[in-house]
Coordinates of C-alpha atoms and ligand atoms in Angstrom, one line a residue:
M1221 CA -11.5 22.7 -2.4
C1222 CA -14.5 20.9 -0.9
G1223 CA -14.6 19.8 2.5
I1224 CA -16.7 16.7 3.9
F1225 CA -17.4 15.8 7.6
G1226 CA -19.5 14.1 9.8
V1227 CA -20.2 13.6 13.5
V1228 CA -21.9 10.6 15.4
A1229 CA -22.6 11.1 19.0
K1230 CA -24.3 9.4 21.8
K1231 CA -25.7 12.8 23.2
G1232 CA -25.5 16.3 22.6
D1233 CA -26.2 19.0 20.0
I1234 CA -25.2 17.4 16.7
A1235 CA -25.6 20.8 14.7
K1236 CA -23.3 22.6 16.8
K1237 CA -20.6 20.1 16.5
L1238 CA -21.1 19.8 12.7
L1239 CA -20.7 23.6 12.4
I1240 CA -17.6 24.0 14.5
I1241 CA -16.0 21.6 11.8
A1242 CA -17.7 23.4 9.1
R1243 CA -16.3 26.8 9.9
R1244 CA -12.8 25.6 10.0
L1245 CA -13.3 23.9 6.7
Q1246 CA -14.7 26.8 5.1
Y1247 CA -11.2 27.9 3.4
R1248 CA -11.6 24.9 1.2
G1249 CA -15.0 25.6 -0.3
Y1250 CA -17.4 28.6 -0.3
D1251 CA -20.0 28.0 -3.3
S1252 CA -22.6 26.2 -1.1
L1253 CA -23.1 24.5 2.3
G1254 CA -25.2 21.5 3.4
L1255 CA -25.8 19.4 6.2
A1256 CA -27.8 16.1 6.6
T1257 CA -29.0 14.7 9.9
Y1258 CA -31.1 11.9 11.2
L1259 CA -33.8 11.9 13.7
D1260 CA -36.8 9.7 14.3
G1261 CA -36.8 7.7 11.0
E1262 CA -36.2 10.8 9.1
I1263 CA -33.4 12.5 7.2
D1264 CA -33.3 16.2 7.4
L1265 CA -31.3 17.6 4.4
R1266 CA -30.7 21.2 4.3
K1267 CA -28.4 22.9 1.9
D1268 CA -27.9 26.1 -0.5
M1269 CA -25.6 28.3 -2.0
G1270 CA -23.6 31.0 -0.2
T1271 CA -21.1 31.4 2.7
V1272 CA -21.3 29.4 5.8
E1273 CA -22.7 32.0 7.9
S1274 CA -25.5 33.0 5.2
V1275 CA -26.6 29.3 4.7
V1276 CA -26.7 28.8 8.6
E1277 CA -28.8 31.6 9.0
A1278 CA -31.1 31.3 6.1
L1279 CA -31.9 27.3 6.5
K1280 CA -31.5 27.2 10.4
L1281 CA -28.9 24.9 10.1
D1282 CA -28.2 25.4 14.0
N1283 CA -31.7 24.0 14.7
M1284 CA -31.1 20.7 13.2
K1285 CA -31.3 17.7 15.7
G1286 CA -30.2 14.1 15.7
N1287 CA -27.3 11.8 17.0
I1288 CA -25.7 11.5 13.6
G1289 CA -24.9 13.9 10.8
I1290 CA -22.9 14.7 7.7
G1291 CA -21.9 18.0 5.9
Q1292 CA -20.3 19.4 3.0
L1293 CA -18.6 22.7 1.8
R1294 CA -18.5 23.0 -2.1
W1295 CA -16.1 24.6 -4.4
S1296 CA -17.4 23.9 -7.7
T1297 CA -15.8 21.4 -10.2
F1298 CA -18.5 19.3 -11.8
G1299 CA -21.8 21.4 -12.1
K1300 CA -22.3 25.1 -11.6
P1301 CA -22.8 26.5 -8.1
S1302 CA -26.3 26.2 -7.5
K1303 CA -28.8 24.7 -4.8
I1304 CA -29.4 21.4 -6.7
N1305 CA -25.7 20.8 -7.2
A1306 CA -25.1 21.6 -3.6
Q1307 CA -24.0 18.4 -1.5
P1308 CA -24.9 16.2 0.5
H1309 CA -27.1 14.3 -2.0
F1310 CA -30.2 11.7 -1.3
A1311 CA -29.9 8.5 -3.0
C1312 CA -33.0 7.5 -5.0
D1313 CA -35.2 6.3 -2.1
K1314 CA -34.1 9.0 0.4
D1315 CA -32.9 6.3 2.5
L1316 CA -29.0 7.1 2.0
V1317 CA -27.4 10.4 1.9
G1318 CA -23.8 11.1 1.2
A1319 CA -21.3 13.9 -0.1
H1320 CA -17.8 13.9 -1.5
N1321 CA -14.8 15.8 -2.1
G1322 CA -12.7 15.4 -5.4
N1323 CA -13.5 14.4 -8.9
I1324 CA -15.2 11.4 -10.3
V1325 CA -13.6 11.7 -13.8
S1326 CA -16.0 9.0 -15.3
F1327 CA -18.9 11.4 -14.4
Y1328 CA -20.8 11.0 -17.6
Q1329 CA -20.2 7.5 -18.1
T1330 CA -21.0 6.2 -14.6
K1331 CA -24.0 8.6 -14.6
E1332 CA -25.3 7.1 -17.8
N1333 CA -24.6 3.3 -16.5
L1334 CA -26.5 4.2 -13.4
E1335 CA -29.4 6.2 -15.2
N1336 CA -29.8 3.1 -17.6
E1337 CA -30.2 1.0 -14.6
G1338 CA -33.0 3.2 -13.4
H1339 CA -31.5 5.7 -10.9
N1340 CA -32.8 9.0 -10.9
I1341 CA -29.7 11.4 -10.8
I1342 CA -31.1 14.9 -10.6
S1343 CA -28.0 17.2 -10.4
Q1344 CA -25.0 17.9 -12.5
N1345 CA -22.8 17.2 -9.5
D1346 CA -20.4 14.1 -9.4
G1347 CA -20.6 13.8 -5.5
E1348 CA -24.6 12.5 -6.5
I1349 CA -22.8 9.7 -8.6
C1350 CA -21.2 8.5 -5.5
V1351 CA -24.5 8.1 -3.4
H1352 CA -26.3 6.3 -6.3
A1353 CA -23.3 3.9 -7.0
A1354 CA -23.3 3.1 -3.1
E1355 CA -27.3 2.8 -3.1
K1356 CA -26.9 0.3 -6.1
H1357 CA -24.5 -1.9 -4.3
Y1358 CA -26.1 -1.4 -0.7
N1359 CA -29.4 -2.7 -2.2
K1360 CA -28.0 -5.9 -3.3
T1361 CA -25.9 -6.6 -0.2
K1362 CA -27.7 -4.7 2.8
D1363 CA -24.2 -4.1 3.8
M1364 CA -22.7 -0.4 3.8
V1365 CA -19.3 -1.2 3.6
K1366 CA -19.8 -3.5 0.8
G1367 CA -22.2 -1.0 -0.9
I1368 CA -19.2 1.6 -0.7
M1369 CA -16.9 -1.2 -2.2
G1370 CA -18.8 -2.0 -4.9
G1371 CA -19.9 1.7 -5.8
I1372 CA -16.1 2.6 -6.0
K1373 CA -15.7 0.0 -8.7
E1374 CA -18.0 2.0 -10.7
M1375 CA -16.1 5.2 -10.7
E1376 CA -12.9 6.5 -11.7
G1377 CA -11.4 9.5 -10.0
A1378 CA -9.5 10.7 -6.9
F1379 CA -12.2 11.4 -4.1
A1380 CA -13.1 10.8 -0.5
F1381 CA -17.0 10.2 0.3
I1382 CA -19.1 10.1 3.5
C1383 CA -22.4 8.8 4.0
F1384 CA -24.9 7.3 6.3
H1385 CA -28.3 5.0 5.9
K1386 CA -31.5 5.0 7.8
D1387 CA -31.0 1.2 8.2
T1388 CA -27.8 2.0 10.3
P1389 CA -28.7 5.4 12.0
E1390 CA -25.9 5.1 14.5
T1391 CA -23.0 4.6 11.9
L1392 CA -21.1 6.9 9.8
Y1393 CA -19.6 5.6 6.6
A1394 CA -16.7 7.1 4.5
T1395 CA -13.8 6.1 2.1
K1396 CA -10.6 7.6 1.0
M1397 CA -9.9 7.2 -2.6
G1398 CA -7.4 10.0 -3.3
S1399 CA -8.6 13.0 -1.3
S1400 CA -7.7 13.6 2.3
L1401 CA -9.8 12.2 5.2
V1402 CA -9.0 11.6 9.0
I1403 CA -10.9 10.0 11.9
G1404 CA -11.3 11.9 15.1
L1405 CA -12.1 10.2 18.5
G1406 CA -14.0 12.0 21.2
E1407 CA -15.8 11.0 24.4
G1408 CA -19.0 9.3 23.4
E1409 CA -18.8 10.7 20.0
N1410 CA -16.6 10.4 16.8
Y1411 CA -15.9 12.4 13.7
I1412 CA -14.8 12.3 10.0
A1413 CA -13.3 15.4 8.4
S1414 CA -11.4 16.4 5.5
D1415 CA -8.4 17.7 7.6
L1416 CA -7.1 17.3 11.0
P1417 CA -7.2 21.0 12.1
S1418 CA -11.0 21.2 11.5
I1419 CA -11.5 18.7 14.3
L1420 CA -9.2 20.1 16.9
P1421 CA -11.6 22.2 18.9
L1422 CA -13.4 18.7 19.6
T1423 CA -10.5 16.3 20.2
N1424 CA -6.9 15.9 19.7
K1425 CA -7.1 12.2 19.1
Y1426 CA -7.1 10.8 15.6
V1427 CA -6.7 8.0 13.3
P1428 CA -4.8 8.9 10.0
L1429 CA -6.2 7.0 6.8
N1430 CA -4.6 5.8 3.8
D1431 CA -6.0 5.7 0.2
G1432 CA -8.0 2.6 -0.6
E1433 CA -9.6 2.3 2.8
I1434 CA -13.5 2.3 4.0
I1435 CA -14.3 3.7 7.4
E1436 CA -17.1 2.7 9.7
I1437 CA -17.6 4.7 12.7
T1438 CA -20.1 4.7 15.7
A1439 CA -20.2 6.9 18.7
D1440 CA -17.6 4.8 20.3
T1441 CA -15.9 2.5 17.8
Y1442 CA -14.0 2.9 14.7
K1443 CA -13.2 0.1 12.0
I1444 CA -11.0 0.6 8.7
Y1445 CA -11.5 -1.8 5.8
S1446 CA -9.4 -2.6 2.6
A1447 CA -11.5 -1.3 -0.3
K1448 CA -10.1 -3.9 -2.5
D1449 CA -11.1 -6.9 -0.5
G1450 CA -13.0 -5.8 2.5
S1451 CA -10.5 -7.2 5.2
E1452 CA -10.3 -5.1 8.3
I1453 CA -7.3 -3.1 9.0
K1454 CA -6.2 -2.5 12.5
R1455 CA -4.7 1.0 13.1
D1456 CA -4.0 2.4 16.5
P1457 CA -5.2 6.1 17.4
R1458 CA -2.6 8.9 17.5
V1459 CA -2.6 11.8 19.5
T1460 CA -1.5 15.5 17.9
D1461 CA 0.0 18.4 20.0
L1462 CA -1.4 20.9 17.4
S1463 CA -3.5 23.8 18.8
A1464 CA -7.0 24.3 18.1
E1465 CA -6.1 28.0 17.7
E1466 CA -8.0 29.8 15.0
A1467 CA -6.9 32.8 13.0
V1468 CA -8.7 36.0 13.6
K1469 CA -8.4 39.3 11.6
G1470 CA -7.8 41.3 14.8
K1471 CA -7.4 44.9 14.0
Y1472 CA -6.7 44.3 10.3
D1473 CA -9.5 44.6 7.6
Y1474 CA -8.1 41.6 5.8
F1475 CA -6.4 38.4 6.4
L1476 CA -4.1 39.3 3.6
T1477 CA -3.0 42.4 5.4
K1478 CA -2.6 40.8 8.7
E1479 CA -0.5 38.0 7.2
I1480 CA 1.8 40.3 5.3
Y1481 CA 2.5 42.0 8.5
E1482 CA 3.3 38.5 10.2
Q1483 CA 5.9 38.0 8.0
I1484 CA 7.8 40.1 10.6
E1485 CA 7.3 37.4 13.3
A1486 CA 7.3 34.4 11.1
T1487 CA 10.7 35.2 9.6
E1488 CA 12.1 35.7 13.0
K1489 CA 10.8 32.4 14.7
L1490 CA 12.1 30.4 11.7
A1491 CA 15.5 32.3 11.4
Y1492 CA 16.3 31.2 15.2
G1493 CA 15.7 27.5 14.3
L1494 CA 18.5 27.9 11.7
E1495 CA 20.9 25.5 13.7
S1496 CA 17.8 23.4 15.3
D1497 CA 18.5 19.6 15.2
V1498 CA 14.9 19.2 13.8
L1499 CA 16.5 20.2 10.5
D1500 CA 19.0 17.6 10.8
E1501 CA 17.6 14.8 8.9
L1502 CA 16.7 17.0 6.0
V1503 CA 20.0 18.7 6.0
D1504 CA 21.7 15.1 6.0
K1505 CA 19.4 13.7 3.0
L1506 CA 20.1 17.2 0.9
A1507 CA 23.9 16.7 1.9
N1508 CA 23.9 13.4 0.4
A1509 CA 22.1 14.2 -2.8
D1510 CA 23.8 14.8 -6.3
I1511 CA 20.3 16.0 -7.6
A1512 CA 17.5 17.6 -6.0
Y1513 CA 14.1 18.0 -7.9
L1514 CA 12.3 20.9 -6.1
V1515 CA 8.4 20.4 -6.7
G1516 CA 5.8 22.7 -5.8
C1517 CA 2.7 24.4 -7.1
G1518 CA 1.9 28.3 -7.5
S1519 CA 3.5 30.3 -5.0
S1520 CA 5.2 27.1 -3.4
F1521 CA 6.7 26.5 -7.1
N1522 CA 8.0 30.1 -7.2
A1523 CA 9.8 29.4 -3.7
C1524 CA 11.4 26.6 -5.5
N1525 CA 12.5 28.8 -8.3
V1526 CA 14.5 30.9 -5.5
G1527 CA 15.3 27.9 -3.6
S1528 CA 17.2 26.2 -6.5
Y1529 CA 19.5 29.3 -6.6
Y1530 CA 20.4 28.9 -3.0
L1531 CA 20.9 25.2 -3.2
N1532 CA 22.9 25.2 -6.5
N1533 CA 24.9 28.0 -5.1
L1534 CA 25.5 27.4 -1.4
A1535 CA 25.1 23.9 -1.1
G1536 CA 26.5 22.7 -4.2
V1537 CA 23.4 20.4 -5.0
L1538 CA 22.4 20.5 -8.5
S1539 CA 18.7 21.7 -7.9
I1540 CA 16.0 21.6 -10.5
P1541 CA 12.7 23.4 -10.0
V1542 CA 9.7 21.6 -11.2
I1543 CA 6.1 22.3 -11.2
G1544 CA 4.0 19.8 -9.4
G1545 CA 1.8 18.6 -12.4
R1546 CA 4.6 18.2 -14.6
F1547 CA 7.1 16.0 -12.7
F1548 CA 5.8 12.4 -13.7
E1549 CA 5.3 13.7 -17.3
E1550 CA 8.9 14.9 -17.7
F1551 CA 10.8 12.8 -15.8
K1552 CA 8.9 9.3 -16.3
N1553 CA 11.9 7.7 -17.9
I1554 CA 14.7 8.8 -15.2
K1555 CA 15.9 6.0 -13.1
P1556 CA 16.4 7.1 -9.8
T1557 CA 19.7 6.8 -8.0
D1558 CA 20.4 6.8 -4.3
K1559 CA 21.6 10.3 -4.8
M1560 CA 18.4 11.9 -6.1
V1561 CA 15.9 13.4 -3.9
I1562 CA 12.5 14.9 -4.7
L1563 CA 11.6 17.7 -2.2
N1564 CA 8.0 18.7 -2.3
V1565 CA 7.2 21.9 -1.2
S1566 CA 3.5 22.5 -0.2
Q1567 CA 2.2 24.9 2.4
S1568 CA -1.1 22.6 2.8
G1569 CA 0.6 19.4 2.1
E1570 CA -2.5 18.4 0.4
T1571 CA -2.0 19.5 -3.0
K1572 CA -3.0 16.9 -5.4
D1573 CA -0.3 17.8 -8.1
I1574 CA 2.1 17.0 -5.4
I1575 CA 0.4 13.9 -4.1
N1576 CA 0.5 12.6 -7.7
T1577 CA 4.4 13.3 -7.9
I1578 CA 4.7 11.3 -4.9
N1579 CA 2.5 8.5 -5.8
F1580 CA 4.4 8.1 -8.9
A1581 CA 8.0 8.8 -7.9
K1582 CA 7.7 7.0 -4.3
P1583 CA 7.3 3.5 -5.8
K1584 CA 10.0 4.0 -8.5
G1585 CA 12.6 4.5 -5.7
F1586 CA 12.9 8.2 -5.4
H1587 CA 13.5 9.7 -1.9
I1588 CA 10.7 11.7 -1.2
L1589 CA 11.3 15.1 1.4
G1590 CA 8.9 17.4 2.3
M1591 CA 8.7 21.1 3.2
I1592 CA 5.1 21.8 4.7
N1593 CA 3.5 24.4 6.8
V1594 CA 0.2 22.4 8.0
P1595 CA 1.4 19.5 10.5
G1596 CA 0.0 16.0 10.1
S1597 CA -0.5 16.8 6.3
T1598 CA -0.4 13.8 3.5
V1599 CA 2.9 15.1 2.3
E1600 CA 4.4 14.8 5.8
R1601 CA 3.3 11.4 6.3
M1602 CA 4.5 10.4 2.7
S1603 CA 8.0 11.8 3.3
E1604 CA 11.3 10.4 4.4
A1605 CA 12.3 13.5 6.0
Y1606 CA 10.5 16.9 6.3
A1607 CA 10.7 20.3 7.8
Y1608 CA 8.0 22.8 8.8
I1609 CA 8.1 26.4 7.7
G1610 CA 6.5 27.4 10.8
A1611 CA 4.5 30.3 9.4
G1612 CA 1.4 29.8 11.4
I1613 CA -2.2 29.5 10.1
E1614 CA -2.5 31.2 6.9
R1615 CA -6.2 32.1 6.0
S1616 CA -6.0 34.3 2.9
V1617 CA -6.3 32.5 -0.4
A1618 CA -3.2 34.4 -1.6
A1619 CA -0.1 32.7 -0.1
T1620 CA 2.4 35.4 1.4
K1621 CA 3.9 34.4 4.9
T1622 CA 4.3 30.8 3.8
Y1623 CA 5.9 31.7 0.6
T1624 CA 8.3 34.0 2.4
N1625 CA 9.1 31.1 4.9
Q1626 CA 9.5 28.7 2.2
V1627 CA 12.4 30.8 0.6
L1628 CA 14.0 31.5 4.0
L1629 CA 13.8 27.8 5.0
F1630 CA 15.6 27.0 1.4
L1631 CA 18.2 29.6 2.4
I1632 CA 18.8 28.1 5.9
L1633 CA 18.9 24.5 4.3
A1634 CA 21.4 25.5 1.8
A1635 CA 23.5 27.4 4.3
R1636 CA 23.6 24.3 6.7
V1637 CA 24.3 21.8 3.6
G1638 CA 26.9 24.1 2.1
H1639 CA 28.7 24.3 5.7
K1640 CA 28.3 20.9 6.2
K1641 CA 29.9 19.8 2.9
G1642 CA 32.7 22.4 3.3
N1643 CA 31.4 24.7 0.3
I1644 CA 31.0 27.5 2.8
S1645 CA 33.6 28.3 5.3
D1646 CA 33.0 28.8 9.0
K1647 CA 33.4 32.5 8.6
E1648 CA 30.9 32.7 5.7
F1649 CA 28.7 30.6 7.6
E1650 CA 28.6 32.9 10.6
E1651 CA 28.2 35.7 8.3
L1652 CA 25.3 34.4 6.8
K1653 CA 23.7 33.2 10.0
N1654 CA 24.1 36.9 11.4
E1655 CA 22.3 38.0 8.3
I1656 CA 19.4 35.4 8.8
H1657 CA 19.1 36.2 12.2
N1658 CA 18.3 40.0 11.4
I1659 CA 16.0 39.1 8.5
S1660 CA 12.9 40.0 10.5
K1661 CA 14.2 43.4 11.4
L1662 CA 14.5 44.1 7.5
V1663 CA 11.4 42.6 6.8
E1664 CA 9.5 45.0 9.2
K1665 CA 11.4 47.8 7.6
T1666 CA 10.6 46.8 4.1
I1667 CA 7.1 46.6 5.1
N1668 CA 6.7 50.1 6.7
D1669 CA 9.0 51.9 3.9
S1670 CA 6.6 50.2 1.2
V1671 CA 3.1 50.8 2.2
D1672 CA 2.5 54.3 1.3
K1673 CA 4.3 53.9 -2.1
A1674 CA 2.3 50.8 -2.8
K1675 CA -1.0 52.5 -2.2
Q1676 CA -0.1 55.5 -4.2
L1677 CA 1.0 53.0 -7.2
A1678 CA -2.1 50.9 -6.4
K1679 CA -4.2 54.1 -7.4
E1680 CA -2.2 54.9 -10.3
L1681 CA -2.5 51.5 -11.8
S1682 CA -6.1 50.9 -10.8
K1683 CA -7.2 51.3 -14.6
T1684 CA -4.3 49.0 -15.7
D1685 CA -5.1 45.8 -17.3
A1686 CA -1.7 44.4 -18.0
M1687 CA 1.6 44.8 -16.9
S1688 CA 5.2 42.8 -16.8
L1689 CA 7.2 41.7 -14.0
L1690 CA 10.9 40.8 -14.7
G1691 CA 13.5 39.1 -12.5
Y1692 CA 17.2 38.3 -13.1
G1693 CA 18.8 35.4 -11.5
I1694 CA 18.0 34.9 -7.9
T1695 CA 14.9 37.4 -8.4
H1696 CA 13.4 35.5 -11.1
G1697 CA 11.1 33.6 -8.7
V1698 CA 10.2 36.8 -6.8
A1699 CA 8.9 38.2 -10.4
L1700 CA 6.9 34.9 -10.8
E1701 CA 5.6 35.3 -7.3
G1702 CA 4.7 39.1 -7.5
A1703 CA 2.8 38.3 -10.8
L1704 CA 0.8 35.6 -9.5
K1705 CA 0.0 37.7 -6.5
I1706 CA -1.4 40.5 -8.9
R1707 CA -3.1 38.2 -11.2
E1708 CA -4.6 36.4 -8.3
I1709 CA -6.5 39.2 -6.5
N1710 CA -6.9 41.6 -9.2
Y1711 CA -8.2 39.6 -12.3
I1712 CA -5.8 41.2 -14.7
S1713 CA -2.9 40.1 -16.7
A1714 CA 0.5 40.4 -15.1
E1715 CA 3.1 38.6 -16.8
A1716 CA 6.3 37.4 -15.2
M1717 CA 9.7 36.3 -16.9
Y1718 CA 13.5 36.5 -17.0
S1719 CA 14.3 40.0 -17.7
S1720 CA 16.9 39.2 -20.4
E1721 CA 14.2 37.4 -22.3
F1722 CA 11.8 40.4 -22.4
K1723 CA 13.6 41.7 -25.6
H1724 CA 13.1 38.3 -27.6
G1725 CA 9.4 39.1 -28.1
P1726 CA 7.6 40.5 -25.4
L1727 CA 9.1 44.1 -25.8
S1728 CA 6.7 44.7 -28.7
I1729 CA 3.8 45.2 -25.9
V1730 CA 5.6 48.3 -24.7
E1731 CA 3.8 51.6 -25.5
D1732 CA 3.1 54.8 -23.6
G1733 CA 3.2 54.3 -20.0
Y1734 CA 3.2 50.4 -20.1
P1735 CA 4.2 49.1 -16.7
V1736 CA 7.2 47.0 -16.4
I1737 CA 8.4 46.1 -12.9
Y1738 CA 12.0 45.3 -12.4
I1739 CA 13.1 43.3 -9.2
V1740 CA 16.9 44.0 -8.8
A1741 CA 19.3 42.0 -6.5
P1742 CA 22.5 44.2 -5.7
E1743 CA 24.9 42.4 -7.8
D1744 CA 22.7 42.3 -11.0
K1745 CA 22.8 46.0 -11.7
Y1746 CA 25.1 45.7 -14.7
Y1747 CA 22.6 43.6 -17.0
V1748 CA 19.5 44.9 -15.7
T1749 CA 20.2 48.6 -16.4
S1750 CA 20.3 47.4 -20.1
H1751 CA 17.2 45.8 -19.8
I1752 CA 15.5 48.9 -18.2
S1753 CA 16.7 51.1 -20.6
E1754 CA 15.3 49.2 -23.6
V1755 CA 11.7 49.8 -22.0
E1756 CA 12.5 53.7 -21.0
C1757 CA 13.5 54.3 -24.5
R1758 CA 10.2 53.1 -25.8
D1759 CA 8.2 55.2 -23.4
G1760 CA 7.3 52.3 -21.2
R1761 CA 7.0 52.9 -17.4
P1762 CA 9.9 50.9 -15.6
I1763 CA 9.3 50.4 -12.0
V1764 CA 12.2 49.2 -9.7
I1765 CA 12.1 47.1 -6.5
G1766 CA 15.7 46.9 -5.0
E1767 CA 18.2 48.5 -2.8
N1768 CA 19.6 51.9 -3.6
I1769 CA 21.6 51.1 -6.5
K1770 CA 23.7 54.0 -7.7
G1771 CA 22.4 55.6 -11.0
L1772 CA 19.3 53.2 -11.2
D1773 CA 17.1 55.7 -9.9
K1774 CA 17.7 58.0 -13.1
H1775 CA 15.8 55.4 -15.3
V1776 CA 12.7 55.7 -13.4
K1777 CA 10.3 58.3 -12.5
P1778 CA 10.3 59.6 -8.8
G1779 CA 7.9 57.3 -6.7
D1780 CA 8.6 54.3 -9.0
Y1781 CA 11.5 53.2 -7.2
F1782 CA 10.7 50.8 -4.1
E1783 CA 14.0 51.2 -2.1
I1784 CA 14.4 48.0 -0.1
P1785 CA 16.8 47.9 2.9
K1786 CA 20.5 47.1 2.0
S1787 CA 21.5 43.5 2.2
S1788 CA 23.3 40.6 0.8
Q1789 CA 22.4 39.0 -2.8
L1790 CA 21.0 36.2 -0.8
I1791 CA 18.6 37.9 1.3
S1792 CA 17.3 40.4 -1.2
P1793 CA 14.6 38.3 -2.9
I1794 CA 13.2 37.7 0.5
L1795 CA 12.7 41.5 0.9
A1796 CA 11.7 42.3 -2.7
V1797 CA 8.7 40.3 -2.5
I1798 CA 7.0 42.5 0.0
P1799 CA 6.3 45.6 -2.0
L1800 CA 4.6 43.2 -4.7
Q1801 CA 2.6 41.5 -1.9
L1802 CA 1.3 45.2 -0.8
L1803 CA 0.9 46.3 -4.4
A1804 CA -1.4 43.4 -5.4
L1805 CA -3.2 44.0 -2.0
Y1806 CA -4.1 47.9 -2.4
M1807 CA -4.8 47.5 -6.1
S1808 CA -7.2 44.8 -5.2
I1809 CA -8.9 47.0 -2.8
E1810 CA -8.9 49.9 -5.3
R1811 CA -10.8 47.5 -7.5
G1812 CA -13.2 46.6 -4.9
I1813 CA -12.0 42.9 -4.8
D1814 CA -12.1 41.0 -1.4
P1815 CA -8.5 40.1 -1.7
D1816 CA -9.1 37.2 0.9
Y1817 CA -11.6 35.4 -1.3
P1818 CA -10.7 35.8 -4.8
R1819 CA -13.2 34.5 -7.3
N1820 CA -13.0 30.9 -8.5
L1821 CA -10.0 30.1 -6.2
S1822 CA -9.5 27.9 -3.1
K1823 CA -6.8 27.8 -0.5
T1824 CA -6.0 24.0 -0.9
L1825 CA -6.4 22.2 -4.4
T1826 CA -7.0 18.6 -3.9
V1827 CA -8.4 18.0 -7.4
D1828 CA -6.3 17.2 -10.5
Ligands
LIG2958 O1 -0.7 24.3 -0.5 P1 0.2 24.5 -1.5 O2 1.5 25.3 -1.2 O3 0.6 23.1 -2.1 O4 -0.6 25.4 -2.6 C1 0.1 25.6 -3.8 C2 -0.8 26.7 -4.8 O5 -2.1 26.3 -4.7 C3 -0.8 28.0 -3.9 O6 0.6 28.4 -3.7 C4 -1.7 29.1 -4.7 O7 -0.8 29.3 -5.9 C5 -1.5 30.3 -3.8 N1 -3.1 30.6 -3.8 C6 -1.1 31.4 -4.5 O8 -1.0 32.7 -3.7

């Protein structure tokens, strides 16, 4: 997703600071980069397609001078990736420069209106519309806050916008209208950026912003105004204890490889927080609920799929996994009761489909809860109670350790709620606790046992362009997650479904050697053996991921059985996803794809 940022400073190297933020936002957008600074009456705008480092080098961005500057990293939505569509953009008279993040859904209509009024719009990018709309109203009022206020009314969409004008070269302006944005406060300099972690090397003092606000900052002041009526809103700064630590690949070739291995440490840390009082509030809210909607997108939705099994079976809370974008369509006529909660699961805490759910459900009276990885995110701020999954920074676009910790946190919450409600005896809780505390060792063993097999299978499947992944009961979510990983970083078709469903149509795809991966939990042998046989007898290629289940190996050829360590039914889905992550990774490398940066994708999706 695009990232926008700006710095205004009394003195110092503006380019250096802008690039610190840009490098930390690069996970959001990679099609192009642009910076604009102001010096001695001139705006210097440089932008092009490419990675941060390639554009910095080609355009000498590190030489840019001035006391004020803005920048943008683009992930294309409106207009192809190209130099002309890169941001920031000038307004007609080149006195105003600005950039946006998000989507202007009224792009064609607003563009036509502005062109009819004489604006010269040169790109196909909706960010340019924001600049011209602000220019139109600035020219009438000679006031940038009013210029932005008027501009907002010309457009429909969800976005954040940042700009500065030659007339006020010591002031940065911005607005938050649905996309994330934060103010950072430094010593003799201030910042605006799409997220808090991007400014942490510069400051830990920040001011959170809400939708519908316009911001005006100088090197030592900040003001917030209502975008509705221009009235000033007072808000004190906060201090975060988040660290500025940045992820590095270290000895690994890819972030993805590193993050798969980091599951050992991530699960260990989370497991030992099982009884921590930081979870008390969330446990209480869930224990008090009759119905929990578990809302997530992509991998986070897949974690909800396993999570609902835990909450239904251990906690006795009726739990329904719902895809983020679907909640407000499907449940729009449900009247919330005090015993209904929505648990929003999002690594970033910024995914637009999740924010849409909250914006729809909160005013209706639903209780909003959150499970997030990035502290200080929008989901955190909009939730009555929340918990961190504590997976650390995840850089690879493909989620691995965050997915695993989401599932583990679901298990911990379900165990705590079940114990609190008396659904689980003290003895059962103790046993489960011991298993959870032991999980990182099993994760480590699963990784070590699976690497070579995954490499070998990746070679064999390197020409395959379709496969199926089947899960049953508790492992259905694992099949969904495995298929998403394989599709996401291999650009092939990998279809996941409930294993008993396969015979109801999809079975017709099976021919000689067609790969079907079964994820089998220990107690599901009875049904799954039949499902495997149905493929085996049609000359398909069943591949099994599961613990050593007597007799199951007879149905697959040697090498096609990924044996995971022995554990209980509840732990097995957490282990079973690992061979699939490794398979996706090595298949991707076999195909010559960089698994960290799959084409067309962005780590955080802040658009509809
Ligand atoms: O930040 P979120 O957890 O809300 O992100 C949701 C999805 O966009 C994300 O899980 C996506 O599916 C991953 N790239 C999958 O690997």
